[in-house]
Short mmCIF file of C-alpha atoms in Angstrom, two decimals:
data_model
loop_
_atom_site.label_atom_id
_atom_site.label_comp_id
_atom_site.label_asym_id
_atom_site.label_seq_id
_atom_site.Cartn_x
_atom_site.Cartn_y
_atom_site.Cartn_z
CA MET U 1 47.15 -5.24 24.40
CA ARG U 2 45.10 -2.52 25.52
CA GLY U 3 45.92 -0.27 22.43
CA GLN U 4 44.41 -2.67 20.17
CA ILE U 5 41.47 -4.01 22.89
CA SER U 6 40.23 0.19 22.50
CA LEU U 7 40.93 0.06 18.89
CA GLU U 8 38.53 -2.92 18.87
CA ALA U 9 36.07 -1.70 21.10
CA ILE U 10 35.44 1.94 19.05
CA LEU U 11 35.59 -0.01 15.85
CA ALA U 12 32.64 -2.54 16.93
CA VAL U 13 29.98 0.49 18.56
CA GLY U 14 31.39 2.35 14.82
CA PHE U 15 30.06 -0.43 13.23
CA SER U 16 26.78 -1.02 15.62
CA ILE U 17 26.14 3.05 14.62
CA VAL U 18 26.39 2.50 11.18
CA ILE U 19 24.28 -0.43 11.00
CA LEU U 20 21.65 1.11 12.87
CA LEU U 21 21.58 4.57 10.73
CA SER U 22 21.42 2.45 7.57
CA LEU U 23 17.95 0.57 9.06
CA PHE U 24 16.39 4.56 10.29
CA ASN U 25 14.86 4.49 6.55
CA LEU U 26 13.50 0.65 7.35
CA THR U 27 11.91 1.64 10.49
CA TRP U 28 9.69 4.66 8.91
CA GLU U 29 8.81 2.78 6.21
CA ARG U 30 7.34 0.60 8.02
CA PHE U 31 5.12 2.62 9.96
CA TYR U 32 3.84 4.33 6.66
CA LEU U 33 2.91 0.90 5.74
CA ALA U 34 0.62 0.26 8.26
CA ARG U 35 -0.53 3.77 8.59
CA ASP U 36 -1.73 3.57 5.38
CA VAL U 37 -3.30 -0.25 4.46
CA GLY U 38 -4.90 0.54 8.03
CA GLU U 39 -6.08 4.22 7.18
CA ALA U 40 -7.48 1.87 3.67
CA GLY U 41 -9.45 -0.90 5.65
CA GLU U 42 -11.04 1.94 7.31
CA ALA U 43 -11.92 4.54 3.98
CA LYS U 44 -13.33 0.36 2.86
CA MET U 45 -15.20 0.12 5.86
CA VAL U 46 -17.19 3.27 5.89
CA GLY U 47 -17.77 2.12 2.60
CA GLU U 48 -19.13 -0.48 3.17
CA LEU U 49 -21.43 1.29 6.02
CA LEU U 50 -23.29 3.43 3.73
CA ALA U 51 -23.65 0.88 0.96
CA GLY U 52 -25.25 -1.13 4.30
CA ALA U 53 -27.32 1.97 4.92
CA ILE U 54 -28.32 2.34 1.66
CA ASN U 55 -29.58 -0.83 0.86
CA ASN U 56 -31.14 -1.27 3.89
CA ALA U 57 -33.37 1.61 3.39
CA TYR U 58 -34.01 0.56 -0.86
CA ALA U 59 -35.28 -2.86 1.21
CA ASN U 60 -37.02 -1.56 3.92
CA GLY U 61 -39.04 0.59 1.16
CA GLU U 62 -40.82 4.26 1.62
CA GLY U 63 -40.34 6.00 5.22
CA PHE U 64 -37.48 4.23 6.07
CA SER U 65 -34.18 5.77 7.03
CA ILE U 66 -31.18 5.85 9.23
CA TYR U 67 -29.52 7.69 10.38
CA LEU U 68 -25.03 7.52 10.77
CA GLY U 69 -24.38 9.98 13.55
CA PRO U 70 -20.57 11.25 14.30
CA ASP U 71 -19.97 8.72 16.06
CA VAL U 72 -20.03 6.83 13.31
CA LEU U 73 -19.65 8.06 10.06
CA ASN U 74 -16.78 10.88 10.58
CA TYR U 75 -15.90 13.63 8.17
CA THR U 76 -13.80 15.78 9.96
CA ARG U 77 -11.65 12.49 11.30
CA LEU U 78 -11.52 10.51 8.54
CA GLY U 79 -10.19 13.34 6.31
CA ASP U 80 -8.19 14.09 8.99
CA ALA U 81 -4.56 14.88 7.31
CA SER U 82 -2.42 16.61 10.16
CA ARG U 83 -3.23 14.66 12.85
CA ILE U 84 -0.60 11.42 12.48
CA THR U 85 0.74 13.35 9.38
CA GLY U 86 -1.42 10.71 7.00
CA VAL U 87 -3.94 12.02 4.26
CA GLY U 88 -6.63 9.83 4.76
CA ILE U 89 -10.27 9.54 2.41
CA SER U 90 -10.30 11.72 -0.28
CA LEU U 91 -13.45 13.72 0.41
CA PRO U 92 -16.76 14.10 -0.96
CA ILE U 93 -17.40 9.96 -1.36
CA VAL U 94 -18.82 10.21 -4.38
CA ILE U 95 -21.78 7.75 -5.39
CA ASP U 96 -21.42 6.78 -9.20
CA LYS U 97 -25.29 5.94 -9.90
CA THR U 98 -25.13 4.51 -12.85
CA GLY U 99 -22.56 2.06 -11.93
CA ARG U 100 -24.34 1.87 -8.44
CA THR U 101 -20.89 2.00 -6.57
CA ILE U 102 -19.82 4.21 -4.01
CA ASN U 103 -16.36 4.93 -4.96
CA ILE U 104 -13.70 5.67 -2.20
CA SER U 105 -11.13 7.46 -2.20
CA LYS U 106 -7.46 6.98 0.00
CA SER U 107 -4.17 8.98 -1.09
CA MET U 108 -1.59 7.32 -0.73
CA GLN U 109 1.17 10.08 -1.27
CA LYS U 110 2.62 9.80 1.31
CA THR U 111 4.23 6.94 0.07
CA GLY U 112 4.46 7.66 -3.20
CA GLY U 113 0.83 5.88 -4.81
CA GLY U 114 -1.45 8.15 -5.86
CA ASN U 115 -4.85 7.99 -5.26
CA TRP U 116 -6.64 4.46 -4.69
CA MET U 117 -9.52 3.69 -5.01
CA ALA U 118 -12.72 1.35 -3.89
CA ALA U 119 -16.02 0.38 -5.64
CA VAL U 120 -18.91 -1.16 -3.01
CA PRO U 121 -21.27 -2.44 -5.00
CA ILE U 122 -25.00 -1.07 -4.38
CA ILE U 123 -28.51 -2.15 -4.95
CA PRO U 124 -30.48 1.42 -6.20
CA ALA U 125 -30.63 2.98 -9.04
CA ASN U 126 -32.82 6.60 -7.62
CA ILE U 127 -30.64 8.28 -5.74
CA SER U 128 -30.08 11.86 -5.13
CA ARG U 129 -28.03 14.16 -2.56
CA ALA U 130 -30.04 16.71 -0.38
CA SER U 131 -28.50 19.25 2.03
CA PRO U 132 -29.56 18.35 5.71
CA THR U 133 -32.01 19.73 7.22
CA ALA U 134 -33.75 20.14 11.02
CA GLN U 135 -35.61 17.30 10.28
CA TYR U 136 -32.47 14.78 8.53
CA ALA U 137 -29.68 15.08 10.02
CA GLU U 138 -26.40 14.76 8.66
CA THR U 139 -25.44 11.53 6.87
CA THR U 140 -29.38 10.41 6.91
CA ILE U 141 -30.04 7.75 4.29
CA ARG U 142 -34.00 8.53 4.03
CA ASN U 143 -36.41 6.36 0.95
CA ASN U 144 -39.04 8.46 0.44
CA GLY U 145 -40.94 5.55 -2.40
CA GLY U 146 -39.98 7.88 -5.30
CA GLY U 147 -35.75 6.36 -4.64
CA ILE U 148 -32.72 6.77 -2.26
CA ILE U 149 -32.05 10.35 -0.64
CA ILE U 150 -29.33 10.79 1.79
CA TYR U 151 -28.60 14.36 3.26
CA ALA U 152 -25.21 15.03 3.31
CA ALA U 153 -23.42 18.38 3.22
CA GLN U 154 -21.72 17.98 -1.12
CA GLU U 155 -18.25 18.24 0.13
CA ASN U 156 -18.88 14.92 2.09
CA ILE U 157 -20.39 13.15 -0.14
CA ASP U 158 -21.31 13.23 -3.41
CA VAL U 159 -23.93 12.06 -6.09
CA PRO U 160 -23.25 13.70 -9.93
CA MET B 1 39.16 -8.98 13.00
CA ILE B 2 35.99 -5.70 12.68
CA LEU B 3 37.88 -4.42 9.63
CA VAL B 4 38.15 -7.93 8.01
CA VAL B 5 34.71 -8.50 8.81
CA PHE B 6 33.58 -5.20 8.32
CA PRO B 7 32.54 -5.66 4.22
CA TYR B 8 30.95 -8.64 4.80
CA ALA B 9 28.42 -7.79 7.21
CA LEU B 10 27.23 -4.70 5.49
CA LYS B 11 26.93 -6.50 1.91
CA GLN B 12 24.49 -8.98 4.95
CA ASN B 13 23.26 -5.81 6.14
CA GLU B 14 22.45 -4.54 2.31
CA LEU B 15 20.44 -7.60 1.28
CA ASN B 16 18.18 -8.32 5.03
CA LYS B 17 17.47 -4.64 4.49
CA ALA B 18 16.65 -4.54 0.91
CA LEU B 19 14.87 -7.97 1.81
CA ALA B 20 12.87 -6.47 4.62
CA ALA B 21 12.12 -3.33 2.98
CA ALA B 22 10.31 -5.87 -0.40
CA ARG B 23 8.43 -8.36 1.87
CA ASP B 24 6.86 -5.00 3.19
CA GLY B 25 5.39 -3.80 -0.23
CA ALA B 26 4.62 -6.48 -1.08
CA THR B 27 2.43 -6.71 2.20
CA TYR B 28 1.18 -3.59 1.05
CA GLY B 29 0.67 -4.00 -2.48
CA ALA B 30 -1.38 -7.41 -1.18
CA SER B 31 -3.23 -5.43 1.34
CA LEU B 32 -4.10 -3.03 -0.46
CA ARG B 33 -5.61 -5.25 -4.02
CA GLY B 34 -7.28 -7.37 -1.00
CA MET B 35 -9.38 -5.11 0.01
CA GLY B 36 -10.73 -4.24 -3.90
CA PHE B 37 -8.35 -1.01 -4.03
CA ARG B 38 -6.65 0.32 -7.29
CA GLY B 39 -4.38 2.74 -8.45
CA GLU B 40 -5.57 4.85 -11.60
CA ASN B 41 -5.21 3.79 -14.73
CA VAL B 42 -5.12 0.61 -12.81
CA LYS B 43 -7.34 -2.76 -13.79
CA GLU B 44 -10.25 -3.12 -11.08
CA ILE B 45 -10.00 -6.42 -9.28
CA PRO B 46 -12.77 -7.66 -7.07
CA GLN B 47 -11.87 -8.04 -3.61
CA GLY B 48 -10.17 -11.91 -1.88
CA VAL B 49 -7.88 -13.11 0.04
CA VAL B 50 -4.30 -12.17 -1.19
CA LYS B 51 -1.65 -13.61 0.72
CA ILE B 52 2.32 -14.03 0.17
CA GLU B 53 3.20 -17.50 1.09
CA GLU B 54 7.15 -17.68 0.56
CA ILE B 55 10.09 -14.65 -0.10
CA LYS B 56 13.06 -16.28 -2.55
CA LEU B 57 15.75 -14.81 -3.27
CA VAL B 58 17.59 -16.19 -6.83
CA GLU B 59 20.71 -14.84 -8.08
CA MET B 60 20.98 -13.68 -11.34
CA SER B 61 24.24 -12.27 -11.81
CA ASP B 62 25.77 -14.47 -14.83
CA LYS B 63 22.93 -12.09 -16.18
CA LEU B 64 24.56 -8.93 -15.64
CA THR B 65 25.52 -6.01 -18.75
CA GLU B 66 28.74 -5.38 -18.71
CA GLU B 67 28.47 -1.66 -17.83
CA GLU B 68 25.48 -2.90 -14.91
CA LYS B 69 28.99 -5.38 -13.74
CA THR B 70 30.59 -1.94 -13.31
CA ARG B 71 27.83 -0.30 -11.02
CA VAL B 72 27.10 -3.31 -8.49
CA GLY B 73 28.32 -6.58 -7.83
CA ALA B 74 25.11 -8.66 -8.15
CA TRP B 75 22.42 -9.17 -8.91
CA TYR B 76 19.18 -10.84 -7.01
CA GLN B 77 15.90 -11.65 -7.73
CA ILE B 78 13.29 -11.41 -5.07
CA ARG B 79 10.41 -13.76 -5.95
CA PHE B 80 6.88 -13.40 -4.41
CA GLN B 81 5.02 -17.08 -4.18
CA VAL B 82 1.04 -15.61 -4.27
CA SER B 83 -2.04 -17.38 -3.12
CA ILE B 84 -4.93 -15.25 -4.76
CA PRO B 85 -8.55 -16.79 -5.68
CA ASP B 86 -8.79 -17.73 -9.76
CA TYR B 87 -11.91 -15.64 -10.20
CA MET B 88 -8.48 -12.36 -9.13
CA LYS B 89 -6.58 -14.01 -11.81
CA ASP B 90 -6.77 -12.00 -14.80
CA LYS B 91 -4.01 -13.12 -16.40
CA ALA B 92 -2.28 -16.60 -16.27
CA THR B 93 0.82 -15.62 -15.61
CA CYS B 94 2.04 -13.46 -12.35
CA SER B 95 4.59 -11.22 -12.81
CA GLY B 96 2.06 -9.63 -15.94
CA SER B 97 -0.77 -10.29 -13.44
CA SER B 98 -2.56 -6.77 -12.33
CA ILE B 99 -1.67 -8.13 -8.03
CA GLY B 100 1.40 -9.88 -9.53
CA MET B 101 2.45 -5.81 -10.58
CA THR B 102 0.82 -4.35 -8.29
CA ILE B 103 2.86 -6.41 -5.54
CA ARG B 104 6.18 -5.71 -7.45
CA LYS B 105 5.87 -2.37 -8.13
CA ARG B 106 5.41 -1.78 -4.64
CA SER B 107 8.03 -3.77 -3.56
CA ILE B 108 10.47 -2.05 -5.43
CA SER B 109 9.67 1.60 -4.13
CA TYR B 110 9.80 0.46 -1.08
CA ILE B 111 13.76 -1.02 -1.55
CA ASN B 112 14.12 2.73 -3.07
CA TYR B 113 12.81 4.60 -0.29
CA ALA B 114 14.83 2.30 2.55
CA PHE B 115 18.49 2.57 0.30
CA TYR B 116 17.61 6.78 -1.59
CA GLY B 117 14.77 8.27 1.28
CA ASP B 118 12.21 8.16 -1.94
CA TRP B 119 8.84 6.49 -3.25
CA THR B 120 9.53 7.13 -6.55
CA PRO B 121 12.61 4.57 -8.54
CA GLU B 122 13.70 5.91 -11.76
CA ASP B 123 12.97 2.30 -13.59
CA GLU B 124 9.00 0.97 -11.64
CA LEU B 125 10.51 -2.63 -11.71
CA LYS B 126 14.47 -2.21 -10.83
CA VAL B 127 17.28 -0.93 -7.86
CA TYR B 128 20.47 -0.19 -7.71
CA THR B 129 21.84 0.23 -4.27
CA ASP B 130 25.86 -0.04 -3.82
CA ARG B 131 26.56 -4.01 -4.32
CA PHE B 132 23.13 -5.14 -5.82
CA LYS B 133 20.83 -4.70 -8.59
CA PHE B 134 17.15 -5.59 -7.65
CA THR B 135 14.29 -7.32 -9.82
CA THR B 136 11.13 -8.71 -8.36
CA ALA B 137 9.27 -11.39 -9.96
CA CYS B 138 6.09 -13.68 -8.22
CA ASP B 139 4.35 -17.38 -9.35
CA PHE B 140 0.99 -18.33 -8.51
CA VAL B 141 1.10 -20.96 -6.05
#
C-alpha cells in the first residue's frame, strides 16, 4: 500500500513537471507579445508626436519652431535592440513629402513578423531636413516661411 | 489512476495550450492592426478599434483526409468573432479581409511557436501538433 502511494506520488510529480515544461514556450511568447505591442505603441506615439510638431510649426507660420529634446524623443532608446533583447524602431524615421506621411517602421523579426509599418499623416508637403546646428539642436522643427525644416541627423530622420 | 488519466490530461493540455497561443496571436494581430500597422506587402488599413469579441473552437474532424487521420486524431478550427468599424472592412467576409488574415496568420504563428519554438509555420493557415490539426477562421460581428 505504501509502495503504491509512493509510486502514485512520483507519477503525479512527474506529470506536473511535464505539464509545466510544455507551457514554457507559451510563457515566452506572451513576453514577446507584450514587448512587441508595447514597442509598436511607442513607435506610433513617436510618429504622432513628430506629426503634431510638424503640423504645429506649419500652422503657426514663419519663424515658429519646436524643439523635441531627448527627454521627449530619444533615438538611442527608441532604436535600442539590446536592452531587453527587443528590436526597436527601424531608424531613420522617413518623412514622405509626396504622400505627406511620416513612415514608422517597427521590426518584429524576434516574433517572425518582419517589418511592420505605420503611416502618420501630416499637413505640409514642403519639408526638408538639415543637420543640427548650434542654434537649432537635434530634432528642432522650424517654419522658415518657405517650408518646414527639420534639424536632425539623417540616421534619425530622413526626408528623401 | 494517474496512468489512466495521463493521456486524457495531456490531450486537454495540448488543446488548452493551442487555444491560449491562438488567443495571444490574435490579440497581437488585432492590436497592431488597430494602431494602423501593416506587414510588408500587406494592404494598409486605417487605424481603429479592432476587438476580438469571442473565440470558438469548432470540431471538424470529419473533414480530415485519410492521410491526415494517420497523423492527427482531430481537427479543430479556432474561430474568432471580430468587431471592427465598417471603414476598416476591405472585404465582406472576415476570413478573407486584410484584418482577418492578419489575425488568422498571427494565431497560427503563435500556436507554432508554442509547440515548436518557431515563429514561421510550414503553412501560414494551419499547424499540426502531436494530436491535432489547427486552422483558423473569423467572422465579423
